[in-house]
PDB file of C-alpha atoms in Angstrom:
ATOM      1  CA  LYS A   1       0.000   0.000   0.000  1.00  0.00           C
ATOM      2  CA  THR A   2       2.948   2.299   0.618  1.00  0.00           C
ATOM      3  CA  SER A   3       4.118   1.911  -2.997  1.00  0.00           C
ATOM      4  CA  VAL A   4       0.797   3.206  -4.312  1.00  0.00           C
ATOM      5  CA  ASP A   5       0.284   5.931  -1.680  1.00  0.00           C
ATOM      6  CA  LEU A   6      -2.562   4.102   0.072  1.00  0.00           C
ATOM      7  CA  SER A   7      -1.042   3.794   3.558  1.00  0.00           C
ATOM      8  CA  GLY A   8      -3.617   4.233   6.297  1.00  0.00           C
ATOM      9  CA  THR A   9      -6.549   3.423   4.024  1.00  0.00           C
ATOM     10  CA  SER A  10      -8.664   0.298   3.743  1.00  0.00           C
ATOM     11  CA  TYR A  11     -11.004   1.007   0.810  1.00  0.00           C
ATOM     12  CA  ALA A  12      -8.591  -0.514  -1.732  1.00  0.00           C
ATOM     13  CA  ASP A  13      -7.346  -3.508   0.285  1.00  0.00           C
ATOM     14  CA  LEU A  14      -8.968  -6.106  -1.986  1.00  0.00           C
ATOM     15  CA  ASP A  15      -7.672  -4.371  -5.114  1.00  0.00           C
ATOM     16  CA  VAL A  16      -4.155  -4.173  -3.683  1.00  0.00           C
ATOM     17  CA  LEU A  17      -4.253  -7.839  -2.672  1.00  0.00           C
ATOM     18  CA  ALA A  18      -5.473  -8.838  -6.145  1.00  0.00           C
ATOM     19  CA  ALA A  19      -2.688  -6.798  -7.779  1.00  0.00           C
ATOM     20  CA  ILE A  20      -0.038  -8.395  -5.548  1.00  0.00           C
ATOM     21  CA  GLN A  21      -1.331 -11.904  -6.246  1.00  0.00           C
ATOM     22  CA  ALA A  22      -1.471 -11.253 -10.002  1.00  0.00           C
ATOM     23  CA  ALA A  23       2.043  -9.774  -9.994  1.00  0.00           C
ATOM     24  CA  SER A  24       3.377 -12.709  -7.982  1.00  0.00           C
ATOM     25  CA  ARG A  25       1.883 -15.283 -10.368  1.00  0.00           C
ATOM     26  CA  GLN A  26       3.221 -13.343 -13.392  1.00  0.00           C
ATOM     27  CA  ILE A  27       6.731 -13.439 -11.912  1.00  0.00           C
ATOM     28  CA  ASP A  28       6.373 -17.159 -11.130  1.00  0.00           C
ATOM     29  CA  LEU A  29       5.386 -17.824 -14.751  1.00  0.00           C
ATOM     30  CA  ALA A  30       8.176 -15.671 -16.173  1.00  0.00           C
ATOM     31  CA  CYS A  31      10.779 -17.377 -13.985  1.00  0.00           C
ATOM     32  CA  ASP A  32       9.300 -20.865 -14.444  1.00  0.00           C
ATOM     33  CA  ARG A  33       9.395 -21.449 -10.675  1.00  0.00           C
ATOM     34  CA  ARG A  34       7.439 -20.382  -7.625  1.00  0.00           C
ATOM     35  CA  PHE A  35       8.895 -18.541  -4.697  1.00  0.00           C
ATOM     36  CA  TRP A  36       6.956 -19.939  -1.756  1.00  0.00           C
ATOM     37  CA  LYS A  37       7.192 -23.201   0.166  1.00  0.00           C
ATOM     38  CA  ASP A  38       4.452 -25.821   0.433  1.00  0.00           C
ATOM     39  CA  THR A  39       2.912 -26.073   3.887  1.00  0.00           C
ATOM     40  CA  VAL A  40       2.541 -29.869   3.635  1.00  0.00           C
ATOM     41  CA  ASP A  41       4.608 -32.594   1.988  1.00  0.00           C
ATOM     42  CA  SER A  42       3.829 -33.493  -1.604  1.00  0.00           C
ATOM     43  CA  THR A  43       5.094 -36.362  -3.731  1.00  0.00           C
ATOM     44  CA  ARG A  44       6.752 -35.759  -7.094  1.00  0.00           C
ATOM     45  CA  TYR A  45       8.221 -38.188  -9.582  1.00  0.00           C
ATOM     46  CA  TYR A  46      11.249 -37.754 -11.823  1.00  0.00           C
ATOM     47  CA  THR A  47      13.069 -39.506 -14.615  1.00  0.00           C
ATOM     48  CA  ALA A  48      16.828 -39.429 -14.104  1.00  0.00           C
ATOM     49  CA  ASP A  49      18.918 -37.404 -16.558  1.00  0.00           C
ATOM     50  CA  SER A  50      21.667 -40.008 -16.285  1.00  0.00           C
ATOM     51  CA  SER A  51      22.732 -42.789 -13.947  1.00  0.00           C
ATOM     52  CA  ALA A  52      24.498 -40.164 -11.803  1.00  0.00           C
ATOM     53  CA  PHE A  53      22.216 -37.113 -11.884  1.00  0.00           C
ATOM     54  CA  CYS A  54      18.537 -36.184 -11.665  1.00  0.00           C
ATOM     55  CA  ARG A  55      17.061 -32.705 -11.994  1.00  0.00           C
ATOM     56  CA  ILE A  56      14.261 -32.019  -9.524  1.00  0.00           C
ATOM     57  CA  ASP A  57      11.795 -29.205  -8.939  1.00  0.00           C
ATOM     58  CA  ASP A  58      12.765 -26.581  -6.366  1.00  0.00           C
ATOM     59  CA  VAL A  59      12.519 -28.249  -2.969  1.00  0.00           C
ATOM     60  CA  ALA A  60      13.108 -26.690   0.451  1.00  0.00           C
ATOM     61  CA  ASP A  61      12.567 -29.648   2.794  1.00  0.00           C
ATOM     62  CA  VAL A  62      12.960 -33.304   1.816  1.00  0.00           C
ATOM     63  CA  THR A  63      11.292 -36.113   3.726  1.00  0.00           C
ATOM     64  CA  THR A  64      12.232 -39.130   1.568  1.00  0.00           C
ATOM     65  CA  VAL A  65      13.891 -40.102  -1.695  1.00  0.00           C
ATOM     66  CA  THR A  66      12.918 -43.553  -2.949  1.00  0.00           C
ATOM     67  CA  LEU A  67      13.724 -45.396  -6.167  1.00  0.00           C
ATOM     68  CA  ASP A  68      11.953 -47.898  -8.390  1.00  0.00           C
ATOM     69  CA  MET A  69      15.052 -49.822  -9.424  1.00  0.00           C
ATOM     70  CA  ASP A  70      13.363 -52.257 -11.849  1.00  0.00           C
ATOM     71  CA  GLY A  71      10.543 -50.145 -13.328  1.00  0.00           C
ATOM     72  CA  ASP A  72       7.716 -52.181 -11.779  1.00  0.00           C
ATOM     73  CA  GLY A  73       6.076 -49.230  -9.985  1.00  0.00           C
ATOM     74  CA  THR A  74       7.287 -50.281  -6.531  1.00  0.00           C
ATOM     75  CA  TYR A  75       9.709 -47.904  -4.834  1.00  0.00           C
ATOM     76  CA  GLU A  76      11.747 -50.494  -2.993  1.00  0.00           C
ATOM     77  CA  THR A  77      14.958 -48.542  -2.364  1.00  0.00           C
ATOM     78  CA  THR A  78      15.198 -45.621   0.085  1.00  0.00           C
ATOM     79  CA  TRP A  79      18.230 -43.396  -0.196  1.00  0.00           C
ATOM     80  CA  THR A  80      19.919 -41.375   2.526  1.00  0.00           C
ATOM     81  CA  GLU A  81      21.295 -37.895   1.889  1.00  0.00           C
ATOM     82  CA  ASN A  82      25.103 -37.641   2.101  1.00  0.00           C
ATOM     83  CA  THR A  83      25.402 -41.438   1.984  1.00  0.00           C
ATOM     84  CA  ASP A  84      23.697 -42.425  -1.269  1.00  0.00           C
ATOM     85  CA  PHE A  85      23.474 -38.974  -2.877  1.00  0.00           C
ATOM     86  CA  THR A  86      23.969 -35.258  -2.322  1.00  0.00           C
ATOM     87  CA  PHE A  87      21.646 -32.444  -3.251  1.00  0.00           C
ATOM     88  CA  LEU A  88      22.696 -29.780  -5.710  1.00  0.00           C
ATOM     89  CA  PRO A  89      23.575 -27.035  -5.726  1.00  0.00           C
ATOM     90  CA  LEU A  90      26.006 -27.577  -2.905  1.00  0.00           C
ATOM     91  CA  ASN A  91      25.416 -25.114  -0.063  1.00  0.00           C
ATOM     92  CA  ALA A  92      21.959 -24.244  -1.408  1.00  0.00           C
ATOM     93  CA  GLU A  93      20.408 -23.989   2.046  1.00  0.00           C
ATOM     94  CA  THR A  94      23.204 -21.731   3.312  1.00  0.00           C
ATOM     95  CA  ASP A  95      22.774 -19.445   0.297  1.00  0.00           C
ATOM     96  CA  GLY A  96      18.961 -19.330   0.579  1.00  0.00           C
ATOM     97  CA  TRP A  97      18.355 -21.382  -2.562  1.00  0.00           C
ATOM     98  CA  PRO A  98      16.252 -24.517  -2.974  1.00  0.00           C
ATOM     99  CA  ARG A  99      17.705 -27.867  -3.962  1.00  0.00           C
ATOM    100  CA  THR A 100      17.353 -28.550  -7.682  1.00  0.00           C
ATOM    101  CA  GLY A 101      19.231 -31.792  -8.324  1.00  0.00           C
ATOM    102  CA  LEU A 102      20.392 -35.137  -6.965  1.00  0.00           C
ATOM    103  CA  ASN A 103      24.020 -36.143  -7.494  1.00  0.00           C
ATOM    104  CA  VAL A 104      24.677 -39.847  -6.934  1.00  0.00           C
ATOM    105  CA  ALA A 105      27.446 -41.035  -4.605  1.00  0.00           C
ATOM    106  CA  VAL A 106      30.169 -43.317  -5.951  1.00  0.00           C
ATOM    107  CA  GLY A 107      28.965 -46.911  -6.074  1.00  0.00           C
ATOM    108  CA  ASN A 108      25.285 -46.026  -6.615  1.00  0.00           C
ATOM    109  CA  TYR A 109      23.264 -45.358  -9.737  1.00  0.00           C
ATOM    110  CA  LEU A 110      19.874 -43.991 -10.676  1.00  0.00           C
ATOM    111  CA  PRO A 111      17.467 -46.261 -12.556  1.00  0.00           C
ATOM    112  CA  SER A 112      16.650 -45.275 -16.138  1.00  0.00           C
ATOM    113  CA  ALA A 113      12.921 -46.083 -16.065  1.00  0.00           C
ATOM    114  CA  PRO A 114      10.497 -43.160 -16.373  1.00  0.00           C
ATOM    115  CA  ARG A 115       9.297 -41.824 -12.994  1.00  0.00           C
ATOM    116  CA  ALA A 116      11.762 -44.060 -11.169  1.00  0.00           C
ATOM    117  CA  VAL A 117      12.749 -41.369  -8.671  1.00  0.00           C
ATOM    118  CA  ARG A 118      10.150 -40.403  -6.051  1.00  0.00           C
ATOM    119  CA  LEU A 119      10.749 -37.410  -3.792  1.00  0.00           C
ATOM    120  CA  VAL A 120       8.487 -36.458  -0.891  1.00  0.00           C
ATOM    121  CA  GLY A 121       8.940 -33.044   0.672  1.00  0.00           C
ATOM    122  CA  LYS A 122       7.943 -29.410   0.823  1.00  0.00           C
ATOM    123  CA  HIS A 123       8.607 -27.936  -2.589  1.00  0.00           C
ATOM    124  CA  GLY A 124       9.481 -24.326  -3.286  1.00  0.00           C
ATOM    125  CA  TRP A 125      11.723 -21.821  -1.524  1.00  0.00           C
ATOM    126  CA  ASP A 126      12.226 -21.423   2.233  1.00  0.00           C
ATOM    127  CA  ALA A 127      11.788 -17.664   1.905  1.00  0.00           C
ATOM    128  CA  VAL A 128      10.885 -15.308  -0.913  1.00  0.00           C
ATOM    129  CA  PRO A 129      14.120 -13.698  -2.171  1.00  0.00           C
ATOM    130  CA  SER A 130      14.309  -9.946  -1.590  1.00  0.00           C
ATOM    131  CA  PRO A 131      14.603  -9.074  -5.331  1.00  0.00           C
ATOM    132  CA  ILE A 132      11.408 -11.064  -5.995  1.00  0.00           C
ATOM    133  CA  GLU A 133       9.549  -9.242  -3.197  1.00  0.00           C
ATOM    134  CA  THR A 134      10.684  -5.913  -4.648  1.00  0.00           C
ATOM    135  CA  ALA A 135       9.733  -6.910  -8.188  1.00  0.00           C
ATOM    136  CA  THR A 136       6.320  -8.089  -7.019  1.00  0.00           C
ATOM    137  CA  THR A 137       5.667  -4.828  -5.186  1.00  0.00           C
ATOM    138  CA  LEU A 138       6.710  -2.716  -8.164  1.00  0.00           C
ATOM    139  CA  LEU A 139       4.767  -4.816 -10.653  1.00  0.00           C
ATOM    140  CA  ALA A 140       1.680  -4.682  -8.426  1.00  0.00           C
ATOM    141  CA  ALA A 141       2.036  -0.898  -8.236  1.00  0.00           C
ATOM    142  CA  CYS A 142       2.213  -0.732 -12.037  1.00  0.00           C
ATOM    143  CA  ARG A 143      -0.821  -3.013 -12.293  1.00  0.00           C
ATOM    144  CA  SER A 144      -2.636  -0.674  -9.923  1.00  0.00           C
ATOM    145  CA  GLY A 145      -2.169   2.182 -12.363  1.00  0.00           C
ATOM    146  CA  ARG A 146       0.742   3.785 -10.567  1.00  0.00           C
ATOM    147  CA  ASP A 147       3.654   4.782 -12.774  1.00  0.00           C
ATOM    148  CA  SER A 148       7.195   4.489 -11.539  1.00  0.00           C
ATOM    149  CA  ALA A 149      10.385   5.573 -13.236  1.00  0.00           C
ATOM    150  CA  GLU A 150      12.155   2.811 -11.366  1.00  0.00           C
ATOM    151  CA  ARG A 151      10.461  -0.318 -12.611  1.00  0.00           C
ATOM    152  CA  ILE A 152      12.176  -3.539 -11.677  1.00  0.00           C
ATOM    153  CA  ALA A 153      15.857  -3.659 -10.838  1.00  0.00           C
ATOM    154  CA  ALA A 154      16.746  -7.325 -11.145  1.00  0.00           C
ATOM    155  CA  THR A 155      20.002  -8.879 -10.096  1.00  0.00           C
ATOM    156  CA  ASP A 156      21.883 -11.329 -12.299  1.00  0.00           C
ATOM    157  CA  GLN A 157      20.416 -14.172 -10.238  1.00  0.00           C
ATOM    158  CA  PHE A 158      16.893 -12.985 -10.893  1.00  0.00           C
ATOM    159  CA  SER A 159      17.238 -11.577 -14.395  1.00  0.00           C
ATOM    160  CA  CYS A 160      13.956 -13.294 -15.239  1.00  0.00           C
ATOM    161  CA  VAL A 161      12.155 -10.295 -13.738  1.00  0.00           C
ATOM    162  CA  THR A 162      14.021  -7.646 -15.726  1.00  0.00           C
ATOM    163  CA  ASN A 163      11.566  -5.543 -17.745  1.00  0.00           C
ATOM    164  CA  LEU A 164       8.712  -7.813 -16.722  1.00  0.00           C
ATOM    165  CA  VAL A 165       6.338  -4.870 -16.553  1.00  0.00           C
ATOM    166  CA  PHE A 166       6.975  -4.043 -20.208  1.00  0.00           C
ATOM    167  CA  ARG A 167       5.765  -7.397 -21.539  1.00  0.00           C
TER     168      ARG A 167
END
């Protein structure tokens, strides 16, 4: 409300909320990821990129990683982080990023069958990155009819939001 000079008012609360939600979803679509964390565990399935690596959706908290080693639909093998695999990028949690890949430990391999990797956890980001919050606020202000000379200043990490308001 501050960005659109509506501090201390309540008549436009629903409009402001709608603009923020629309701006947030537009940024999610442009970046091809979402910047919030699930509140409950969900199960997702993946096909390994190779016997040593599997890309996964952004995940903040992992409960289990299980494998269907023979493609029969039964996930008979449970893996342990830092024993059977490591998450990538390394140091993601420390840097405020989600995990986006599994890297297999020496001596193990990922099955090649489709959907052979099952991951249960809370997907998304632990916290909304500051540049995304700023971009959402500015885009919502633009959607609310407010003009700003300073649109969206994206960092290299979040270049997906650069000039988003001009699309």
